[in-house]
PDB file of C-alpha atoms (C1' of nucleotides) in Angstrom:
ATOM      1  CA  MET A   1     101.321 107.731  97.452  1.00  0.00           C
ATOM      2  CA  PRO A   2     102.715 107.584  94.017  1.00  0.00           C
ATOM      3  CA  GLU A   3     101.526 105.214  91.408  1.00  0.00           C
ATOM      4  CA  ILE A   4     101.257 106.168  87.821  1.00  0.00           C
ATOM      5  CA  ALA A   5      98.595 108.865  88.163  1.00  0.00           C
ATOM      6  CA  GLU A   6     100.666 110.733  90.716  1.00  0.00           C
ATOM      7  CA  LEU A   7     103.787 110.352  88.586  1.00  0.00           C
ATOM      8  CA  GLU A   8     102.000 111.860  85.605  1.00  0.00           C
ATOM      9  CA  GLY A   9     100.964 114.741  87.856  1.00  0.00           C
ATOM     10  CA  TYR A  10     104.564 115.240  88.951  1.00  0.00           C
ATOM     11  CA  CYS A  11     105.594 115.213  85.318  1.00  0.00           C
ATOM     12  CA  LEU A  12     103.278 118.129  84.560  1.00  0.00           C
ATOM     13  CA  LEU A  13     104.347 119.960  87.682  1.00  0.00           C
ATOM     14  CA  ALA A  14     108.007 119.501  86.842  1.00  0.00           C
ATOM     15  CA  LYS A  15     107.528 121.238  83.502  1.00  0.00           C
ATOM     16  CA  ASP A  16     107.473 124.444  85.511  1.00  0.00           C
ATOM     17  CA  ALA A  17     111.021 123.661  86.571  1.00  0.00           C
ATOM     18  CA  LEU A  18     112.385 123.499  83.032  1.00  0.00           C
ATOM     19  CA  HIS A  19     114.723 126.093  81.503  1.00  0.00           C
ATOM     20  CA  ARG A  20     115.517 127.783  84.784  1.00  0.00           C
ATOM     21  CA  GLN A  21     119.078 128.354  85.908  1.00  0.00           C
ATOM     22  CA  ILE A  22     119.995 126.089  88.802  1.00  0.00           C
ATOM     23  CA  ALA A  23     121.764 128.032  91.535  1.00  0.00           C
ATOM     24  CA  GLY A  24     122.255 125.395  94.206  1.00  0.00           C
ATOM     25  CA  VAL A  25     121.439 121.896  95.345  1.00  0.00           C
ATOM     26  CA  ASP A  26     120.792 120.640  98.841  1.00  0.00           C
ATOM     27  CA  ASP A  27     121.649 116.965  98.729  1.00  0.00           C
ATOM     28  CA  LYS A  28     123.030 116.562 102.214  1.00  0.00           C
ATOM     29  CA  ASP A  29     120.643 113.711 102.996  1.00  0.00           C
ATOM     30  CA  ALA A  30     123.060 111.034 101.859  1.00  0.00           C
ATOM     31  CA  TYR A  31     120.598 108.256 102.554  1.00  0.00           C
ATOM     32  CA  PHE A  32     118.278 109.592  99.886  1.00  0.00           C
ATOM     33  CA  LEU A  33     121.022 109.443  97.266  1.00  0.00           C
ATOM     34  CA  LYS A  34     120.942 106.110  95.497  1.00  0.00           C
ATOM     35  CA  GLY A  35     123.051 104.231  93.004  1.00  0.00           C
ATOM     36  CA  GLY A  36     126.344 105.222  94.593  1.00  0.00           C
ATOM     37  CA  LEU A  37     125.611 108.932  94.367  1.00  0.00           C
ATOM     38  CA  LEU A  38     127.575 110.973  96.912  1.00  0.00           C
ATOM     39  CA  PRO A  39     126.640 114.276  98.542  1.00  0.00           C
ATOM     40  CA  GLY A  40     127.913 117.134  96.410  1.00  0.00           C
ATOM     41  CA  THR A  41     127.902 115.271  93.126  1.00  0.00           C
ATOM     42  CA  LEU A  42     124.446 116.448  92.138  1.00  0.00           C
ATOM     43  CA  ALA A  43     125.478 120.025  92.838  1.00  0.00           C
ATOM     44  CA  GLU A  44     128.492 119.635  90.559  1.00  0.00           C
ATOM     45  CA  VAL A  45     126.349 118.275  87.765  1.00  0.00           C
ATOM     46  CA  LEU A  46     123.355 120.593  88.130  1.00  0.00           C
ATOM     47  CA  VAL A  47     124.573 124.022  89.181  1.00  0.00           C
ATOM     48  CA  HIS A  48     124.711 126.624  86.384  1.00  0.00           C
ATOM     49  CA  ARG A  49     122.708 124.345  84.119  1.00  0.00           C
ATOM     50  CA  THR A  50     118.985 123.959  83.442  1.00  0.00           C
ATOM     51  CA  PHE A  51     116.597 121.048  83.241  1.00  0.00           C
ATOM     52  CA  THR A  52     115.675 120.767  79.584  1.00  0.00           C
ATOM     53  CA  GLN A  53     113.155 117.930  79.528  1.00  0.00           C
ATOM     54  CA  VAL A  54     111.067 115.867  81.887  1.00  0.00           C
ATOM     55  CA  HIS A  55     109.476 112.500  81.355  1.00  0.00           C
ATOM     56  CA  ARG A  56     108.290 109.452  83.210  1.00  0.00           C
ATOM     57  CA  ARG A  57     109.312 105.843  82.910  1.00  0.00           C
ATOM     58  CA  GLY A  58     107.474 103.427  85.188  1.00  0.00           C
ATOM     59  CA  LYS A  59     107.586 105.065  88.589  1.00  0.00           C
ATOM     60  CA  PHE A  60     110.660 107.149  87.824  1.00  0.00           C
ATOM     61  CA  LEU A  61     110.529 110.848  87.039  1.00  0.00           C
ATOM     62  CA  LEU A  62     113.419 111.801  84.769  1.00  0.00           C
ATOM     63  CA  LEU A  63     114.815 115.300  84.399  1.00  0.00           C
ATOM     64  CA  GLU A  64     117.310 115.858  81.612  1.00  0.00           C
ATOM     65  CA  VAL A  65     120.184 118.190  82.353  1.00  0.00           C
ATOM     66  CA  GLY A  66     123.134 118.514  79.991  1.00  0.00           C
ATOM     67  CA  SER A  67     124.275 115.030  79.095  1.00  0.00           C
ATOM     68  CA  HIS A  68     122.830 113.651  82.316  1.00  0.00           C
ATOM     69  CA  GLU A  69     119.509 112.637  83.737  1.00  0.00           C
ATOM     70  CA  LEU A  70     118.302 113.168  87.273  1.00  0.00           C
ATOM     71  CA  GLY A  71     116.063 110.251  88.267  1.00  0.00           C
ATOM     72  CA  LEU A  72     113.590 110.695  91.091  1.00  0.00           C
ATOM     73  CA  HIS A  73     111.734 107.868  92.770  1.00  0.00           C
ATOM     74  CA  PHE A  74     109.045 108.576  95.341  1.00  0.00           C
ATOM     75  CA  GLY A  75     108.658 105.339  97.251  1.00  0.00           C
ATOM     76  CA  MET A  76     105.425 105.217  99.221  1.00  0.00           C
ATOM     77  CA  THR A  77     105.333 108.691 100.736  1.00  0.00           C
ATOM     78  CA  GLY A  78     107.422 110.877  98.451  1.00  0.00           C
ATOM     79  CA  HIS A  79     106.009 114.005  96.832  1.00  0.00           C
ATOM     80  CA  LEU A  80     107.256 116.549  94.352  1.00  0.00           C
ATOM     81  CA  ILE A  81     106.926 120.220  95.208  1.00  0.00           C
ATOM     82  CA  VAL A  82     107.790 122.982  92.757  1.00  0.00           C
ATOM     83  CA  ASP A  83     107.742 126.604  93.864  1.00  0.00           C
ATOM     84  CA  ARG A  84     105.787 125.668  96.974  1.00  0.00           C
ATOM     85  CA  ARG A  85     103.068 123.984  94.937  1.00  0.00           C
ATOM     86  CA  ASP A  86     102.199 120.289  94.944  1.00  0.00           C
ATOM     87  CA  VAL A  87      99.975 118.404  92.542  1.00  0.00           C
ATOM     88  CA  ALA A  88      96.456 119.836  92.460  1.00  0.00           C
ATOM     89  CA  ASP A  89      93.669 117.739  93.965  1.00  0.00           C
ATOM     90  CA  PHE A  90      95.993 115.546  96.007  1.00  0.00           C
ATOM     91  CA  GLU A  91      93.735 114.003  98.610  1.00  0.00           C
ATOM     92  CA  SER A  92      95.720 115.628 101.365  1.00  0.00           C
ATOM     93  CA  SER A  93      98.185 118.276 100.373  1.00  0.00           C
ATOM     94  CA  VAL A  94     101.758 117.646 101.441  1.00  0.00           C
ATOM     95  CA  LEU A  95     102.479 121.304 101.884  1.00  0.00           C
ATOM     96  CA  HIS A  96     101.619 121.108 105.551  1.00  0.00           C
ATOM     97  CA  ILE A  97     104.171 118.360 106.114  1.00  0.00           C
ATOM     98  CA  SER A  98     107.308 119.673 107.722  1.00  0.00           C
ATOM     99  CA  GLU A  99     110.209 120.802 105.571  1.00  0.00           C
ATOM    100  CA  ASP A 100     112.248 118.529 107.791  1.00  0.00           C
ATOM    101  CA  TRP A 101     111.330 115.777 105.360  1.00  0.00           C
ATOM    102  CA  ASP A 102     112.693 117.541 102.295  1.00  0.00           C
ATOM    103  CA  ARG A 103     115.272 115.057 101.066  1.00  0.00           C
ATOM    104  CA  LEU A 104     116.476 116.915  98.008  1.00  0.00           C
ATOM    105  CA  VAL A 105     116.107 120.580  97.082  1.00  0.00           C
ATOM    106  CA  VAL A 106     117.132 122.164  93.804  1.00  0.00           C
ATOM    107  CA  HIS A 107     117.248 125.963  94.057  1.00  0.00           C
ATOM    108  CA  PHE A 108     116.793 128.132  90.987  1.00  0.00           C
ATOM    109  CA  ASP A 109     118.396 131.529  90.634  1.00  0.00           C
ATOM    110  CA  ASP A 110     114.963 133.162  90.493  1.00  0.00           C
ATOM    111  CA  GLY A 111     114.292 132.141  94.090  1.00  0.00           C
ATOM    112  CA  GLY A 112     112.020 129.193  93.316  1.00  0.00           C
ATOM    113  CA  ASP A 113     112.863 125.569  93.928  1.00  0.00           C
ATOM    114  CA  LEU A 114     112.040 121.946  93.219  1.00  0.00           C
ATOM    115  CA  ARG A 115     111.964 119.615  96.177  1.00  0.00           C
ATOM    116  CA  VAL A 116     111.238 116.036  97.078  1.00  0.00           C
ATOM    117  CA  ARG A 117     109.435 115.723 100.378  1.00  0.00           C
ATOM    118  CA  ASP A 118     109.432 112.167 101.676  1.00  0.00           C
ATOM    119  CA  ARG A 119     108.650 111.304 105.257  1.00  0.00           C
ATOM    120  CA  ARG A 120     109.438 107.626 105.141  1.00  0.00           C
ATOM    121  CA  ARG A 121     112.419 108.156 102.867  1.00  0.00           C
ATOM    122  CA  LEU A 122     111.655 105.103 100.777  1.00  0.00           C
ATOM    123  CA  GLY A 123     112.205 107.054  97.584  1.00  0.00           C
ATOM    124  CA  GLY A 124     115.525 108.255  96.251  1.00  0.00           C
ATOM    125  CA  ALA A 125     117.483 110.393  93.812  1.00  0.00           C
ATOM    126  CA  TYR A 126     119.613 108.835  91.100  1.00  0.00           C
ATOM    127  CA  LEU A 127     122.045 110.227  88.565  1.00  0.00           C
ATOM    128  CA  ASP A 128     121.643 108.507  85.213  1.00  0.00           C
ATOM    129  CA  PRO A 129     119.586 105.650  86.665  1.00  0.00           C
ATOM    130  CA  ASP A 130     119.837 102.283  84.997  1.00  0.00           C
ATOM    131  CA  LEU A 131     116.341 101.740  83.661  1.00  0.00           C
ATOM    132  CA  SER A 132     117.284  98.859  81.414  1.00  0.00           C
ATOM    133  CA  ARG A 133     115.573  96.369  83.662  1.00  0.00           C
ATOM    134  CA  LEU A 134     112.183  98.070  83.582  1.00  0.00           C
ATOM    135  CA  GLY A 135     109.526  96.276  81.589  1.00  0.00           C
ATOM    136  CA  PRO A 136     107.149  97.922  79.106  1.00  0.00           C
ATOM    137  CA  ASP A 137     105.205 100.799  80.592  1.00  0.00           C
ATOM    138  CA  VAL A 138     101.636  99.970  81.586  1.00  0.00           C
ATOM    139  CA  LEU A 139     100.366 102.976  79.621  1.00  0.00           C
ATOM    140  CA  ASP A 140     101.424 101.565  76.293  1.00  0.00           C
ATOM    141  CA  ILE A 141     102.018  97.868  76.768  1.00  0.00           C
ATOM    142  CA  THR A 142     100.459  95.753  74.026  1.00  0.00           C
ATOM    143  CA  VAL A 143      98.463  92.647  74.747  1.00  0.00           C
ATOM    144  CA  GLN A 144     101.265  90.611  73.188  1.00  0.00           C
ATOM    145  CA  GLN A 145     103.802  92.218  75.504  1.00  0.00           C
ATOM    146  CA  LEU A 146     101.553  91.585  78.483  1.00  0.00           C
ATOM    147  CA  ALA A 147     101.164  87.951  77.504  1.00  0.00           C
ATOM    148  CA  ALA A 148     104.940  87.645  77.252  1.00  0.00           C
ATOM    149  CA  ALA A 149     105.346  89.239  80.673  1.00  0.00           C
ATOM    150  CA  LEU A 150     102.984  86.753  82.301  1.00  0.00           C
ATOM    151  CA  VAL A 151     103.777  83.512  80.538  1.00  0.00           C
ATOM    152  CA  ALA A 152     105.670  80.573  81.981  1.00  0.00           C
ATOM    153  CA  SER A 153     105.645  81.527  85.617  1.00  0.00           C
ATOM    154  CA  ARG A 154     104.092  80.027  88.698  1.00  0.00           C
ATOM    155  CA  VAL A 155     104.331  83.317  90.580  1.00  0.00           C
ATOM    156  CA  SER A 156     100.941  84.691  91.503  1.00  0.00           C
ATOM    157  CA  ILE A 157      99.488  87.068  88.939  1.00  0.00           C
ATOM    158  CA  LYS A 158      99.319  89.768  91.609  1.00  0.00           C
ATOM    159  CA  THR A 159     103.034  89.500  92.327  1.00  0.00           C
ATOM    160  CA  ARG A 160     103.813  89.488  88.637  1.00  0.00           C
ATOM    161  CA  LEU A 161     101.894  92.683  87.988  1.00  0.00           C
ATOM    162  CA  LEU A 162     103.945  94.455  90.651  1.00  0.00           C
ATOM    163  CA  ASP A 163     107.244  93.222  89.212  1.00  0.00           C
ATOM    164  CA  GLN A 164     108.624  96.363  87.590  1.00  0.00           C
ATOM    165  CA  THR A 165     111.044  94.359  85.472  1.00  0.00           C
ATOM    166  CA  ARG A 166     108.111  92.676  83.733  1.00  0.00           C
ATOM    167  CA  LEU A 167     105.699  95.569  83.537  1.00  0.00           C
ATOM    168  CA  ALA A 168     106.520  99.070  84.738  1.00  0.00           C
ATOM    169  CA  GLY A 169     104.194 101.461  86.541  1.00  0.00           C
ATOM    170  CA  VAL A 170     101.680  99.225  88.312  1.00  0.00           C
ATOM    171  CA  GLY A 171     101.342  99.651  92.074  1.00  0.00           C
ATOM    172  CA  ASN A 172      99.405  97.784  94.712  1.00  0.00           C
ATOM    173  CA  LEU A 173      96.073  99.590  94.351  1.00  0.00           C
ATOM    174  CA  ILE A 174      95.996  99.515  90.567  1.00  0.00           C
ATOM    175  CA  ALA A 175      96.940  95.836  90.580  1.00  0.00           C
ATOM    176  CA  ASP A 176      94.036  94.947  92.877  1.00  0.00           C
ATOM    177  CA  GLU A 177      91.606  97.105  90.945  1.00  0.00           C
ATOM    178  CA  ALA A 178      92.591  95.695  87.552  1.00  0.00           C
ATOM    179  CA  LEU A 179      92.360  92.089  88.730  1.00  0.00           C
ATOM    180  CA  TRP A 180      88.988  92.837  90.243  1.00  0.00           C
ATOM    181  CA  VAL A 181      87.722  94.402  87.010  1.00  0.00           C
ATOM    182  CA  ALA A 182      89.067  91.466  85.000  1.00  0.00           C
ATOM    183  CA  GLY A 183      87.524  88.963  87.411  1.00  0.00           C
ATOM    184  CA  ILE A 184      90.805  87.158  87.998  1.00  0.00           C
ATOM    185  CA  ASP A 185      91.825  85.644  91.321  1.00  0.00           C
ATOM    186  CA  PRO A 186      95.035  87.435  92.382  1.00  0.00           C
ATOM    187  CA  ASN A 187      96.459  84.185  93.662  1.00  0.00           C
ATOM    188  CA  ARG A 188      96.316  82.436  90.289  1.00  0.00           C
ATOM    189  CA  ALA A 189      99.658  81.490  88.779  1.00  0.00           C
ATOM    190  CA  SER A 190     100.740  84.145  86.308  1.00  0.00           C
ATOM    191  CA  GLY A 191     101.330  81.590  83.582  1.00  0.00           C
ATOM    192  CA  SER A 192      97.952  79.925  84.043  1.00  0.00           C
ATOM    193  CA  LEU A 193      95.922  82.722  82.460  1.00  0.00           C
ATOM    194  CA  THR A 194      94.175  81.834  79.248  1.00  0.00           C
ATOM    195  CA  GLU A 195      94.528  84.008  76.179  1.00  0.00           C
ATOM    196  CA  GLU A 196      91.089  85.398  76.833  1.00  0.00           C
ATOM    197  CA  GLU A 197      91.992  86.265  80.415  1.00  0.00           C
ATOM    198  CA  VAL A 198      95.139  88.025  79.282  1.00  0.00           C
ATOM    199  CA  HIS A 199      92.977  90.132  76.976  1.00  0.00           C
ATOM    200  CA  LEU A 200      90.572  90.888  79.804  1.00  0.00           C
ATOM    201  CA  LEU A 201      93.427  91.862  82.083  1.00  0.00           C
ATOM    202  CA  HIS A 202      95.023  94.024  79.405  1.00  0.00           C
ATOM    203  CA  GLN A 203      91.783  95.896  78.941  1.00  0.00           C
ATOM    204  CA  ALA A 204      91.278  96.172  82.701  1.00  0.00           C
ATOM    205  CA  LEU A 205      94.786  97.555  83.232  1.00  0.00           C
ATOM    206  CA  ARG A 206      94.191 100.076  80.505  1.00  0.00           C
ATOM    207  CA  ASP A 207      90.804 101.163  81.855  1.00  0.00           C
ATOM    208  CA  THR A 208      91.937 101.261  85.465  1.00  0.00           C
ATOM    209  CA  THR A 209      95.057 103.225  84.656  1.00  0.00           C
ATOM    210  CA  ARG A 210      93.228 105.693  82.448  1.00  0.00           C
ATOM    211  CA  SER A 211      90.560 106.306  85.062  1.00  0.00           C
ATOM    212  CA  SER A 212      93.235 107.017  87.640  1.00  0.00           C
ATOM    213  CA  LEU A 213      94.853 109.478  85.241  1.00  0.00           C
ATOM    214  CA  GLU A 214      91.547 111.254  84.742  1.00  0.00           C
ATOM    215  CA  ARG A 215      91.116 111.539  88.492  1.00  0.00           C
ATOM    216  CA  GLY A 216      94.733 112.551  88.844  1.00  0.00           C
ATOM    217  CA  SER A 217      94.964 110.110  91.704  1.00  0.00           C
ATOM    218  CA  THR A 218      95.377 106.419  92.310  1.00  0.00           C
ATOM    219  CA  SER A 219      92.840 106.690  95.095  1.00  0.00           C
ATOM    220  CA  GLY A 220      89.164 106.754  94.308  1.00  0.00           C
ATOM    221  CA  GLY A 221      88.767 103.702  92.127  1.00  0.00           C
ATOM    222  CA  ARG A 222      85.742 101.477  92.540  1.00  0.00           C
ATOM    223  CA  LEU A 223      87.507  98.956  94.747  1.00  0.00           C
ATOM    224  CA  ASP A 224      89.449 101.509  96.780  1.00  0.00           C
ATOM    225  CA  PRO A 225      86.647 102.561  99.159  1.00  0.00           C
ATOM    226  CA  VAL A 226      85.852  98.972 100.119  1.00  0.00           C
ATOM    227  CA  ARG A 227      89.375  97.741 100.805  1.00  0.00           C
ATOM    228  CA  HIS A 228      88.668  97.196 104.476  1.00  0.00           C
ATOM    229  CA  ASP A 229      87.119  94.666 106.832  1.00  0.00           C
ATOM    230  CA  ARG A 230      83.451  94.176 106.077  1.00  0.00           C
ATOM    231  CA  GLY A 231      83.892  95.851 102.704  1.00  0.00           C
ATOM    232  CA  SER A 232      81.755  94.251 100.024  1.00  0.00           C
ATOM    233  CA  CYS A 233      82.163  93.851  96.288  1.00  0.00           C
ATOM    234  CA  PRO A 234      80.539  96.734  94.352  1.00  0.00           C
ATOM    235  CA  LEU A 235      79.603  94.247  91.632  1.00  0.00           C
ATOM    236  CA  ASP A 236      77.913  91.435  93.511  1.00  0.00           C
ATOM    237  CA  GLY A 237      77.786  92.481  97.144  1.00  0.00           C
ATOM    238  CA  GLN A 238      79.971  89.599  98.338  1.00  0.00           C
ATOM    239  CA  LEU A 239      82.093  90.210 101.396  1.00  0.00           C
ATOM    240  CA  LEU A 240      85.621  90.888 100.138  1.00  0.00           C
ATOM    241  CA  SER A 241      88.552  88.709 101.155  1.00  0.00           C
ATOM    242  CA  HIS A 242      92.080  89.817 101.796  1.00  0.00           C
ATOM    243  CA  ARG A 243      95.439  88.167 102.198  1.00  0.00           C
ATOM    244  CA  ARG A 244      99.069  88.963 101.768  1.00  0.00           C
ATOM    245  CA  ILE A 245     100.384  88.081  98.354  1.00  0.00           C
ATOM    246  CA  GLY A 246     103.967  88.834  97.486  1.00  0.00           C
ATOM    247  CA  GLY A 247     104.278  90.794 100.690  1.00  0.00           C
ATOM    248  CA  ARG A 248     101.448  93.173  99.840  1.00  0.00           C
ATOM    249  CA  THR A 249      97.929  93.307 101.205  1.00  0.00           C
ATOM    250  CA  THR A 250      95.567  92.160  98.488  1.00  0.00           C
ATOM    251  CA  TRP A 251      91.790  92.620  98.442  1.00  0.00           C
ATOM    252  CA  PHE A 252      89.591  90.618  96.121  1.00  0.00           C
ATOM    253  CA  CYS A 253      86.102  89.295  95.618  1.00  0.00           C
ATOM    254  CA  PRO A 254      85.949  85.542  96.279  1.00  0.00           C
ATOM    255  CA  ALA A 255      82.764  85.273  94.239  1.00  0.00           C
ATOM    256  CA  HIS A 256      83.578  86.718  90.846  1.00  0.00           C
ATOM    257  CA  GLN A 257      87.390  86.664  90.811  1.00  0.00           C
ATOM    258  CA  ARG A 258      88.296  83.199  89.604  1.00  0.00           C
TER     259      ARG A 258
ATOM    260  C1'  DC B   1     101.324  98.518 122.139  1.00  0.00           C
ATOM    261  C1'  DC B   2     100.773  96.474 117.589  1.00  0.00           C
ATOM    262  C1'  DG B   3      99.971  96.240 112.841  1.00  0.00           C
ATOM    263  C1'  DG B   4      99.733  98.314 108.549  1.00  0.00           C
ATOM    264  C1'  DA B   5     100.675 101.720 104.801  1.00  0.00           C
ATOM    265  C1'  DT B   6      99.975 103.678  96.831  1.00  0.00           C
ATOM    266  C1'  DG B   7     107.695 100.687  97.128  1.00  0.00           C
ATOM    267  C1'  DT B   8     112.013  98.435  96.418  1.00  0.00           C
ATOM    268  C1'  DT B   9     116.027  95.738  97.645  1.00  0.00           C
ATOM    269  C1'  DC B  10     118.364  92.211  99.827  1.00  0.00           C
ATOM    270  C1'  DA B  11     119.456  88.259 102.758  1.00  0.00           C
ATOM    271  C1'  DC B  12     118.055  83.788 103.697  1.00  0.00           C
ATOM    272  C1'  DC B  13     115.244  79.719 103.056  1.00  0.00           C
ATOM    273  C1'  DT B  14     112.894  75.939 100.331  1.00  0.00           C
TER     274       DT B  14
ATOM    275  C1'  DG C   1     117.961  79.240  89.121  1.00  0.00           C
ATOM    276  C1'  DA C   2     113.241  80.183  90.754  1.00  0.00           C
ATOM    277  C1'  DG C   3     110.270  81.581  94.023  1.00  0.00           C
ATOM    278  C1'  DG C   4     108.625  82.694  98.885  1.00  0.00           C
ATOM    279  C1'  DT C   5     109.217  85.166 103.204  1.00  0.00           C
ATOM    280  C1'  DG C   6     110.582  88.581 106.074  1.00  0.00           C
ATOM    281  C1'  DA C   7     113.395  92.426 107.212  1.00  0.00           C
ATOM    282  C1'  DA C   8     114.950  96.928 106.441  1.00  0.00           C
ATOM    283  C1'  DC C   9     114.241 101.772 105.501  1.00  0.00           C
ATOM    284  C1'  DA C  10     111.153 106.084 108.809  1.00  0.00           C
ATOM    285  C1'  DT C  11     106.924 107.932 110.234  1.00  0.00           C
ATOM    286  C1'  DC C  12     102.210 108.285 111.038  1.00  0.00           C
ATOM    287  C1'  DC C  13      97.627 106.440 111.881  1.00  0.00           C
ATOM    288  C1'  DG C  14      93.901 103.510 113.649  1.00  0.00           C
TER     289       DG C  14
END
DNA sequence: CCGGATGTTCACCT
DNA sequence: GAGGTGAACATCCG
């Protein structure tokens, strides 16, 4: 369920994995290895070393080890587990999910481990991932950068917000929530936003993202509980509309989102 | 049984 | 080249 709030949680959790001697790596799930990574390579790179730093970039969690970086992506159902603990207050803990879905396990010599548990296997592990195509991170994008990311395109604004090469870290729920807060129709062409609307959207992205960080979860925003048939807008009571935009289900208020 | 799900990539159209 | 659509990935849920 990872969007930025979950990633920040994983980042904190992963700090517990730093400076511990790596004793072994289970990377036999070749499908989970991305970017040409082969089974066994991670073991070669990681064993007898330690993770020295962890940070986040967009939806990637990055663990520094020696001169390399282990990149973890969590897709839609991936979770990080360190020493049998997941992120606090996750709406439904993943610890009950079978270990059968552990796609990558890093064992430390003290008996603990770091693992990625991912049922749908839409996430992946990368060695030295190429992040050059990621746009500015939503947590610190400036309004000028946002304007540049949106300008001169007829793609819908919703689709544009999800394009990680333009703006990194926004997922489907945050995109809907921010557009709803800003009062912008998700189907509008990205390049058609006025300067004022770009400012509104910038502020909405900031507020929405920060609220999710405070909750520690992408779930639980104001729009989230009404994203269903017969759900109505918390602002004006209008029945919400939904449609697929850019391949993703999009909920919006037909009254105040223009 | 069918459709959909907090993501990304890729093939194939227009 | 740009942009849209749908499929694929694997599993669960309503």
